[in-house]
Amino acid sequence: MAESVVLDPVDLHLLRLLQNDARTTYRDLAAQVGVAPSTCLDRVTRLRRSGVILGHRLELDPAKLGRGLQALLSVQVRPHRRELVGPFVERIRALPESLTVFHLTGPDDYLVHVAVADMTDLQRLVLDEFTSQREVARVETRLIFQRWDCGPVLPPSPSAQSG
């Protein structure tokens, strides 16, 4: 398990602002947080080096790209052995329809978030890319009606940790 990093209120404020808009300039961040731009740059650099900030990403709307139907696929792999897990995950990650892959505990081994054009495309994906694989024992499909983002992700408050 990764070691947590000690963050002070200025770090937390910077992270909150950057999660809301990663394109905010250091000058604007510094003004909002109340530190010098050079201090802001140093802090963000430290947060990157320590692994708190993992990167920046561009979020696209799958529907505007012709992938208006999203689903969660619960996948059971049998036998669930290391030599099958790596190649299976890499094959699924390489699919243009795959958005996120989770390795789980419980009756299902994987949860795959996919975006496809329509129901026919979803059926093709499940049959051709999942159930056609020998190690895939079962796939359960759940359509996504709506999605809400949550966050920002910040460490638990001290009162939550002691409670």
Coordinates of N, CA, C and O in Angstrom, one line a residue:
M1 N 0.8 -1.2 0.0 CA 0.0 0.0 0.0 C 0.9 1.2 0.0 O 1.9 1.3 0.7
A2 N 0.5 2.3 -0.8 CA 1.3 3.5 -0.9 C 1.3 4.3 0.4 O 0.3 4.3 1.1
E3 N 2.4 4.9 0.7 CA 2.5 5.7 1.9 C 1.8 7.0 1.6 O 1.9 7.6 0.5
S4 N 1.0 7.5 2.6 CA 0.4 8.8 2.4 C 1.4 9.9 2.6 O 2.4 9.8 3.3
V5 N 1.1 11.1 2.0 CA 1.9 12.2 2.1 C 1.3 13.3 3.0 O 0.0 13.5 2.9
V6 N 2.0 13.9 3.9 CA 1.5 14.9 4.8 C 1.3 16.2 4.0 O 2.2 16.7 3.3
L7 N 0.0 16.7 4.0 CA -0.3 17.9 3.3 C -0.8 19.0 4.2 O -1.6 18.7 5.2
D8 N -0.4 20.2 4.0 CA -0.9 21.3 4.9 C -2.0 22.0 4.2 O -2.4 21.6 3.1
P9 N -2.7 22.9 4.8 CA -3.8 23.6 4.2 C -3.6 24.2 2.9 O -4.4 24.2 2.0
V10 N -2.4 24.8 2.7 CA -2.1 25.4 1.4 C -2.0 24.3 0.3 O -2.6 24.4 -0.8
D11 N -1.4 23.1 0.6 CA -1.4 22.0 -0.4 C -2.8 21.6 -0.7 O -3.1 21.3 -1.9
L12 N -3.6 21.4 0.3 CA -5.0 21.0 0.1 C -5.8 22.0 -0.7 O -6.5 21.6 -1.6
H13 N -5.6 23.3 -0.5 CA -6.2 24.3 -1.3 C -5.8 24.2 -2.8 O -6.6 24.3 -3.7
L14 N -4.5 24.0 -3.0 CA -4.0 23.9 -4.3 C -4.6 22.7 -5.0 O -5.0 22.8 -6.2
L15 N -4.6 21.6 -4.3 CA -5.2 20.4 -4.9 C -6.6 20.5 -5.3 O -7.1 20.1 -6.4
R16 N -7.4 21.2 -4.4 CA -8.8 21.4 -4.7 C -9.0 22.3 -5.9 O -9.8 21.9 -6.8
L17 N -8.2 23.3 -6.0 CA -8.3 24.2 -7.2 C -7.9 23.5 -8.5 O -8.5 23.6 -9.5
L18 N -6.8 22.7 -8.4 CA -6.3 22.0 -9.6 C -7.3 20.9 -10.1 O -7.4 20.7 -11.2
Q19 N -7.9 20.3 -9.1 CA -8.9 19.2 -9.5 C -10.1 19.9 -10.2 O -10.7 19.2 -11.0
N20 N -10.4 21.1 -9.8 CA -11.5 21.8 -10.5 C -11.1 22.3 -11.9 O -12.0 22.4 -12.8
D21 N -9.9 22.7 -12.0 CA -9.4 23.2 -13.3 C -7.9 23.0 -13.4 O -7.1 23.9 -12.9
A22 N -7.4 22.0 -14.0 CA -6.0 21.7 -14.0 C -5.2 22.6 -14.9 O -4.0 22.7 -14.9
R23 N -5.9 23.5 -15.7 CA -5.2 24.4 -16.6 C -5.0 25.8 -15.9 O -4.5 26.7 -16.5
T24 N -5.4 25.9 -14.6 CA -5.2 27.2 -13.9 C -3.7 27.5 -13.9 O -2.9 26.6 -13.6
T25 N -3.4 28.8 -14.2 CA -2.0 29.2 -14.2 C -1.4 29.2 -12.7 O -2.2 29.4 -11.8
Y26 N -0.1 29.1 -12.6 CA 0.5 29.2 -11.3 C 0.3 30.6 -10.7 O 0.1 30.7 -9.5
R27 N 0.2 31.6 -11.5 CA 0.0 33.0 -11.0 C -1.4 33.1 -10.4 O -1.6 33.6 -9.3
D28 N -2.4 32.5 -11.1 CA -3.8 32.5 -10.6 C -3.9 31.6 -9.4 O -4.6 32.0 -8.4
L29 N -3.3 30.4 -9.4 CA -3.3 29.6 -8.2 C -2.7 30.3 -7.0 O -3.3 30.3 -5.9
A30 N -1.5 30.9 -7.2 CA -0.9 31.6 -6.1 C -1.7 32.7 -5.5 O -1.8 32.9 -4.3
A31 N -2.4 33.5 -6.4 CA -3.3 34.5 -5.9 C -4.5 34.0 -5.1 O -4.8 34.6 -4.1
Q32 N -5.0 32.9 -5.6 CA -6.2 32.3 -4.8 C -5.8 31.7 -3.5 O -6.6 31.7 -2.6
V33 N -4.6 31.2 -3.4 CA -4.1 30.5 -2.2 C -3.4 31.5 -1.3 O -3.4 31.2 -0.1
G34 N -2.9 32.6 -1.8 CA -2.2 33.6 -1.0 C -0.8 33.3 -0.8 O -0.2 33.6 0.3
V35 N -0.1 32.8 -1.8 CA 1.4 32.6 -1.8 C 2.0 33.2 -3.0 O 1.3 33.5 -4.0
A36 N 3.3 33.3 -3.0 CA 4.0 33.8 -4.2 C 3.9 32.7 -5.3 O 3.9 31.5 -5.1
P37 N 3.9 33.2 -6.6 CA 3.9 32.2 -7.7 C 5.1 31.2 -7.6 O 4.9 30.0 -7.9
S38 N 6.3 31.6 -7.2 CA 7.4 30.7 -7.1 C 7.1 29.6 -6.0 O 7.5 28.5 -6.2
T39 N 6.5 30.1 -4.9 CA 6.1 29.1 -3.9 C 5.1 28.1 -4.4 O 5.2 26.9 -4.1
C40 N 4.1 28.6 -5.2 CA 3.1 27.8 -5.7 C 3.7 26.8 -6.7 O 3.4 25.6 -6.6
L41 N 4.6 27.2 -7.5 CA 5.3 26.3 -8.5 C 6.1 25.2 -7.7 O 6.0 24.0 -8.0
D42 N 6.8 25.6 -6.6 CA 7.6 24.7 -5.8 C 6.7 23.6 -5.2 O 7.0 22.4 -5.2
R43 N 5.5 24.1 -4.7 CA 4.6 23.2 -4.0 C 4.0 22.2 -5.0 O 3.9 21.0 -4.7
V44 N 3.6 22.7 -6.1 CA 3.0 21.8 -7.1 C 4.0 20.8 -7.6 O 3.7 19.6 -7.8
T45 N 5.2 21.2 -7.8 CA 6.3 20.4 -8.3 C 6.6 19.3 -7.2 O 6.7 18.1 -7.5
R46 N 6.6 19.7 -5.9 CA 6.7 18.7 -4.8 C 5.6 17.7 -4.8 O 5.8 16.5 -4.7
L47 N 4.4 18.1 -5.1 CA 3.2 17.3 -5.1 C 3.3 16.3 -6.2 O 2.9 15.1 -6.1
R48 N 3.8 16.7 -7.4 CA 4.0 15.8 -8.5 C 5.1 14.8 -8.2 O 4.9 13.6 -8.4
R49 N 6.3 15.2 -7.7 CA 7.4 14.3 -7.4 C 7.0 13.3 -6.3 O 7.4 12.1 -6.4
S50 N 6.2 13.7 -5.4 CA 5.8 12.7 -4.3 C 4.7 11.8 -4.7 O 4.3 10.9 -4.0
G51 N 4.1 12.0 -6.0 CA 3.1 11.1 -6.5 C 1.7 11.4 -6.1 O 0.8 10.7 -6.4
V52 N 1.5 12.6 -5.4 CA 0.1 13.0 -5.1 C -0.6 13.4 -6.4 O -1.7 13.0 -6.6
I53 N 0.1 14.2 -7.2 CA -0.5 14.6 -8.5 C 0.1 13.5 -9.5 O 1.3 13.5 -9.7
L54 N -0.8 12.8 -10.1 CA -0.4 11.7 -11.0 C -0.3 12.2 -12.5 O 0.3 11.6 -13.3
G55 N -0.9 13.3 -12.8 CA -0.8 13.8 -14.2 C -2.0 14.7 -14.5 O -2.8 15.1 -13.6
H56 N -2.2 15.0 -15.7 CA -3.3 15.8 -16.2 C -3.9 15.0 -17.3 O -3.3 14.4 -18.0
R57 N -5.2 15.2 -17.4 CA -5.9 14.4 -18.5 C -7.0 15.3 -19.1 O -7.6 16.1 -18.4
L58 N -7.2 15.0 -20.3 CA -8.3 15.6 -21.0 C -9.5 14.7 -21.0 O -9.4 13.5 -21.4
E59 N -10.6 15.2 -20.6 CA -11.8 14.4 -20.5 C -12.7 14.7 -21.8 O -12.9 15.8 -22.1
L60 N -13.1 13.6 -22.5 CA -13.9 13.7 -23.7 C -15.3 13.2 -23.4 O -15.5 12.4 -22.5
D61 N -16.3 13.7 -24.2 CA -17.6 13.2 -24.1 C -17.8 12.1 -25.0 O -17.8 12.3 -26.3
P62 N -17.9 10.8 -24.6 CA -18.1 9.7 -25.5 C -19.2 9.8 -26.4 O -19.1 9.4 -27.6
A63 N -20.3 10.4 -26.0 CA -21.5 10.6 -26.9 C -21.2 11.4 -28.1 O -21.6 11.2 -29.2
K64 N -20.4 12.5 -27.9 CA -20.1 13.4 -29.0 C -19.1 12.7 -29.9 O -18.9 13.2 -31.1
L65 N -18.5 11.6 -29.5 CA -17.6 10.9 -30.4 C -18.2 9.6 -30.9 O -17.6 8.7 -31.4
G66 N -19.6 9.6 -30.9 CA -20.3 8.4 -31.5 C -20.4 7.2 -30.6 O -20.7 6.1 -31.0
R67 N -20.1 7.4 -29.3 CA -20.2 6.3 -28.3 C -21.2 6.7 -27.2 O -20.8 6.9 -26.1
G68 N -22.5 6.8 -27.6 CA -23.5 7.4 -26.7 C -24.1 6.4 -25.6 O -24.8 6.8 -24.8
L69 N -23.7 5.1 -25.7 CA -24.2 4.1 -24.8 C -23.0 3.6 -23.9 O -22.0 3.2 -24.5
Q70 N -23.2 3.8 -22.6 CA -22.2 3.3 -21.7 C -22.7 2.2 -20.9 O -23.9 2.1 -20.5
A71 N -21.8 1.2 -20.5 CA -22.2 0.1 -19.7 C -21.1 -0.3 -18.8 O -19.9 0.0 -19.0
L72 N -21.5 -1.1 -17.7 CA -20.5 -1.7 -16.8 C -20.6 -3.2 -17.1 O -21.7 -3.8 -17.0
L73 N -19.5 -3.8 -17.4 CA -19.5 -5.3 -17.6 C -18.8 -5.9 -16.4 O -17.6 -5.7 -16.1
S74 N -19.5 -6.8 -15.7 CA -18.9 -7.6 -14.6 C -18.4 -8.9 -15.3 O -19.2 -9.6 -15.9
V75 N -17.2 -9.2 -15.1 CA -16.5 -10.3 -15.8 C -15.9 -11.3 -14.8 O -15.2 -10.9 -13.9
Q76 N -16.2 -12.5 -15.0 CA -15.7 -13.6 -14.2 C -14.7 -14.4 -15.1 O -15.1 -14.8 -16.2
V77 N -13.5 -14.5 -14.6 CA -12.4 -15.2 -15.3 C -12.1 -16.5 -14.6 O -11.9 -16.6 -13.4
R78 N -12.1 -17.6 -15.3 CA -11.8 -18.9 -14.8 C -10.8 -19.7 -15.7 O -11.1 -19.8 -16.9
P79 N -9.7 -20.2 -15.2 CA -9.3 -20.1 -13.8 C -8.7 -18.7 -13.6 O -8.1 -18.1 -14.6
H80 N -8.8 -18.2 -12.4 CA -8.3 -16.8 -12.1 C -6.8 -17.0 -11.7 O -6.5 -17.0 -10.5
R81 N -5.9 -17.1 -12.7 CA -4.5 -17.3 -12.4 C -3.7 -16.2 -13.0 O -4.1 -15.6 -14.0
R82 N -2.6 -15.9 -12.3 CA -1.7 -14.8 -12.7 C -1.3 -14.8 -14.2 O -1.3 -13.8 -14.9
E83 N -1.1 -16.0 -14.8 CA -0.6 -16.0 -16.2 C -1.8 -15.7 -17.1 O -1.5 -15.3 -18.3
L84 N -3.0 -15.7 -16.7 CA -4.1 -15.3 -17.5 C -4.5 -13.8 -17.2 O -5.0 -13.1 -18.1
V85 N -4.3 -13.4 -16.0 CA -4.8 -12.0 -15.6 C -4.1 -10.9 -16.4 O -4.7 -10.1 -17.0
G86 N -2.8 -11.0 -16.5 CA -2.0 -9.9 -17.2 C -2.5 -9.8 -18.7 O -2.8 -8.7 -19.1
P87 N -2.4 -10.9 -19.5 CA -2.8 -10.8 -20.9 C -4.3 -10.4 -21.0 O -4.6 -9.6 -21.9
F88 N -5.2 -10.8 -20.1 CA -6.6 -10.5 -20.2 C -6.7 -9.0 -20.0 O -7.4 -8.3 -20.8
V89 N -6.1 -8.4 -19.0 CA -6.2 -7.0 -18.7 C -5.7 -6.2 -19.8 O -6.3 -5.2 -20.3
E90 N -4.5 -6.6 -20.4 CA -3.9 -5.8 -21.5 C -4.8 -5.8 -22.7 O -5.0 -4.8 -23.4
R91 N -5.4 -7.0 -23.0 CA -6.3 -7.1 -24.2 C -7.5 -6.2 -24.0 O -7.9 -5.5 -24.9
I92 N -8.1 -6.2 -22.8 CA -9.3 -5.3 -22.5 C -8.9 -3.9 -22.5 O -9.6 -3.0 -23.1
R93 N -7.8 -3.5 -22.0 CA -7.3 -2.1 -22.0 C -7.1 -1.6 -23.4 O -7.2 -0.4 -23.7
A94 N -6.7 -2.5 -24.3 CA -6.4 -2.1 -25.7 C -7.7 -1.8 -26.5 O -7.6 -1.2 -27.6
L95 N -8.8 -2.3 -26.0 CA -10.1 -2.1 -26.8 C -10.4 -0.6 -26.8 O -10.5 0.0 -25.7
P96 N -10.8 0.0 -27.9 CA -11.2 1.4 -27.9 C -12.4 1.7 -27.1 O -12.6 2.8 -26.7
E97 N -13.3 0.7 -26.9 CA -14.5 0.9 -26.1 C -14.3 0.9 -24.6 O -15.1 1.4 -23.9
S98 N -13.1 0.4 -24.1 CA -12.8 0.4 -22.7 C -12.4 1.7 -22.2 O -11.5 2.4 -22.7
L99 N -13.1 2.2 -21.1 CA -12.8 3.4 -20.4 C -12.0 3.2 -19.2 O -11.0 3.9 -18.9
T100 N -12.4 2.2 -18.4 CA -11.8 1.9 -17.1 C -11.9 0.4 -16.8 O -12.9 -0.2 -17.1
V101 N -10.9 -0.2 -16.2 CA -10.9 -1.6 -15.8 C -10.5 -1.7 -14.4 O -9.5 -1.1 -14.0
F102 N -11.4 -2.4 -13.6 CA -11.1 -2.6 -12.2 C -11.0 -4.1 -11.9 O -11.7 -4.9 -12.4
H103 N -10.0 -4.5 -11.1 CA -9.8 -5.8 -10.6 C -10.4 -5.9 -9.3 O -10.1 -5.1 -8.4
L104 N -11.3 -6.8 -9.1 CA -12.2 -6.8 -7.9 C -12.0 -8.0 -7.0 O -11.4 -9.1 -7.4
T105 N -12.5 -8.0 -5.8 CA -12.7 -9.1 -4.9 C -14.2 -9.5 -5.1 O -15.0 -8.8 -5.7
G106 N -14.6 -10.7 -4.6 CA -16.0 -11.1 -4.7 C -16.2 -12.0 -5.9 O -15.3 -12.6 -6.5
P107 N -17.5 -12.2 -6.2 CA -17.8 -13.2 -7.3 C -17.4 -12.8 -8.7 O -17.1 -13.7 -9.5
D108 N -17.2 -11.5 -8.9 CA -16.8 -11.0 -10.2 C -15.3 -10.6 -10.1 O -14.9 -10.1 -9.0
D109 N -14.5 -10.9 -11.1 CA -13.1 -10.6 -11.1 C -12.8 -9.2 -11.6 O -11.8 -8.6 -11.2
Y110 N -13.6 -8.7 -12.6 CA -13.3 -7.4 -13.2 C -14.6 -6.7 -13.4 O -15.7 -7.3 -13.6
L111 N -14.5 -5.4 -13.4 CA -15.6 -4.5 -13.7 C -15.0 -3.6 -14.8 O -14.0 -2.9 -14.6
V112 N -15.6 -3.6 -16.0 CA -15.1 -2.9 -17.1 C -16.2 -1.8 -17.5 O -17.3 -2.2 -17.8
H113 N -15.8 -0.6 -17.5 CA -16.6 0.5 -18.0 C -16.3 0.7 -19.5 O -15.2 1.0 -19.8
V114 N -17.4 0.6 -20.3 CA -17.2 0.7 -21.7 C -18.2 1.8 -22.3 O -19.2 2.1 -21.7
A115 N -17.8 2.3 -23.4 CA -18.7 3.2 -24.2 C -18.7 2.7 -25.6 O -17.7 2.5 -26.3
V116 N -19.9 2.5 -26.1 CA -20.2 2.0 -27.4 C -21.2 2.8 -28.2 O -21.8 3.7 -27.6
A117 N -21.3 2.6 -29.5 CA -22.2 3.4 -30.3 C -23.7 3.1 -30.0 O -24.5 4.0 -29.9
D118 N -24.0 1.8 -29.8 CA -25.4 1.5 -29.6 C -25.5 0.0 -29.1 O -24.5 -0.6 -28.8
M119 N -26.7 -0.5 -28.9 CA -27.0 -1.8 -28.4 C -26.3 -2.9 -29.2 O -25.8 -3.9 -28.7
T120 N -26.4 -2.7 -30.6 CA -25.8 -3.7 -31.5 C -24.2 -3.8 -31.2 O -23.6 -4.8 -31.2
D121 N -23.7 -2.6 -31.1 CA -22.2 -2.5 -30.8 C -21.9 -3.1 -29.5 O -20.8 -3.8 -29.4
L122 N -22.7 -2.9 -28.5 CA -22.5 -3.5 -27.2 C -22.5 -5.1 -27.3 O -21.7 -5.8 -26.7
Q123 N -23.5 -5.6 -28.0 CA -23.6 -7.0 -28.2 C -22.4 -7.6 -28.9 O -21.8 -8.6 -28.5
R124 N -21.9 -6.9 -29.9 CA -20.7 -7.3 -30.6 C -19.5 -7.3 -29.7 O -18.8 -8.3 -29.6
L125 N -19.4 -6.3 -28.9 CA -18.3 -6.2 -27.9 C -18.3 -7.4 -27.0 O -17.3 -8.0 -26.7
V126 N -19.4 -7.6 -26.3 CA -19.6 -8.7 -25.4 C -19.3 -10.0 -26.0 O -18.5 -10.8 -25.5
L127 N -19.9 -10.3 -27.1 CA -19.7 -11.6 -27.8 C -18.3 -11.8 -28.4 O -17.7 -12.9 -28.2
D128 N -17.8 -10.8 -29.1 CA -16.6 -11.0 -29.8 C -15.3 -10.8 -29.0 O -14.3 -11.4 -29.2
E129 N -15.4 -9.9 -28.0 CA -14.2 -9.5 -27.3 C -14.1 -10.1 -25.9 O -13.1 -10.1 -25.3
F130 N -15.3 -10.5 -25.3 CA -15.3 -11.0 -23.9 C -15.6 -12.5 -23.9 O -14.8 -13.3 -23.6
T131 N -16.9 -12.8 -24.2 CA -17.3 -14.2 -24.1 C -16.6 -15.2 -25.0 O -16.6 -16.4 -24.8
S132 N -16.0 -14.7 -26.1 CA -15.3 -15.5 -27.0 C -13.9 -15.9 -26.5 O -13.3 -16.9 -27.0
Q133 N -13.5 -15.3 -25.4 CA -12.2 -15.6 -24.8 C -12.4 -16.9 -23.9 O -13.3 -16.9 -23.1
R134 N -11.5 -17.8 -24.0 CA -11.7 -19.1 -23.2 C -11.7 -18.9 -21.7 O -12.4 -19.6 -21.0
E135 N -10.9 -17.9 -21.2 CA -10.9 -17.7 -19.8 C -12.1 -17.0 -19.2 O -12.3 -17.0 -18.0
V136 N -12.9 -16.4 -20.0 CA -14.1 -15.7 -19.5 C -15.2 -16.6 -19.3 O -15.7 -17.2 -20.2
A137 N -15.6 -16.8 -18.0 CA -16.6 -17.7 -17.6 C -18.0 -17.1 -17.7 O -19.0 -17.7 -18.0
R138 N -18.1 -15.8 -17.4 CA -19.4 -15.1 -17.4 C -19.2 -13.6 -17.5 O -18.2 -13.0 -17.1
V139 N -20.1 -13.0 -18.2 CA -20.2 -11.5 -18.3 C -21.6 -11.1 -18.0 O -22.6 -11.6 -18.5
E140 N -21.7 -10.1 -17.1 CA -23.0 -9.5 -16.8 C -23.0 -8.0 -17.2 O -22.0 -7.4 -16.9
T141 N -24.0 -7.6 -17.9 CA -24.0 -6.2 -18.4 C -25.0 -5.3 -17.7 O -26.1 -5.7 -17.5
R142 N -24.6 -4.1 -17.3 CA -25.4 -3.2 -16.7 C -25.3 -1.9 -17.5 O -24.2 -1.3 -17.6
L143 N -26.4 -1.4 -18.0 CA -26.4 -0.1 -18.8 C -26.3 1.1 -17.8 O -26.9 1.0 -16.7
I144 N -25.6 2.1 -18.2 CA -25.5 3.3 -17.4 C -26.5 4.4 -17.9 O -26.4 4.8 -19.1
F145 N -27.4 4.8 -17.1 CA -28.4 5.8 -17.5 C -27.8 7.2 -17.3 O -27.9 8.0 -18.2
Q146 N -27.1 7.4 -16.2 CA -26.5 8.7 -15.9 C -25.3 8.6 -15.0 O -25.2 7.6 -14.2
R147 N -24.4 9.5 -15.1 CA -23.2 9.5 -14.3 C -22.9 10.8 -13.7 O -23.1 11.9 -14.3
W148 N -22.5 10.8 -12.4 CA -22.1 12.1 -11.7 C -20.7 11.9 -11.2 O -20.3 10.9 -10.6
D149 N -19.9 12.9 -11.4 CA -18.5 12.9 -10.9 C -18.6 13.4 -9.4 O -19.5 14.2 -9.1
C150 N -17.7 12.9 -8.6 CA -17.6 13.3 -7.2 C -16.2 13.9 -7.0 O -15.4 13.8 -7.8
G151 N -16.0 14.4 -5.8 CA -14.7 14.9 -5.5 C -14.7 16.3 -4.9 O -15.8 16.8 -4.7
P152 N -13.7 16.9 -4.8 CA -12.3 16.4 -5.1 C -11.8 15.4 -4.1 O -12.4 15.3 -3.0
V153 N -10.9 14.6 -4.5 CA -10.3 13.6 -3.6 C -9.3 14.3 -2.7 O -8.3 14.8 -3.2
L154 N -9.5 14.2 -1.4 CA -8.6 14.8 -0.5 C -8.5 13.8 0.7 O -9.3 13.0 0.9
P155 N -7.4 13.9 1.5 CA -7.2 13.0 2.6 C -8.3 13.2 3.6 O -8.9 14.3 3.7
P156 N -8.6 12.2 4.4 CA -9.6 12.3 5.4 C -9.2 13.4 6.4 O -8.1 13.6 6.7
S157 N -10.2 14.1 6.9 CA -10.0 15.1 7.9 C -9.5 14.5 9.2 O -9.9 13.3 9.5
P158 N -8.7 15.2 10.0 CA -8.3 14.6 11.3 C -9.4 14.1 12.2 O -9.3 13.1 12.8
S159 N -10.6 14.8 12.2 CA -11.7 14.4 13.0 C -12.3 13.0 12.5 O -12.7 12.2 13.3
A160 N -12.3 12.8 11.2 CA -12.8 11.6 10.6 C -11.9 10.4 10.9 O -12.3 9.3 11.1
Q161 N -10.6 10.7 11.0 CA -9.6 9.6 11.3 C -9.7 9.1 12.8 O -9.5 8.0 13.1
S162 N -10.0 10.1 13.7 CA -10.0 9.7 15.1 C -11.4 9.2 15.5 O -11.5 8.6 16.6
G163 N -12.4 9.3 14.7 CA -13.7 8.9 15.1 C -13.9 7.5 14.9 O -14.3 6.6 15.4

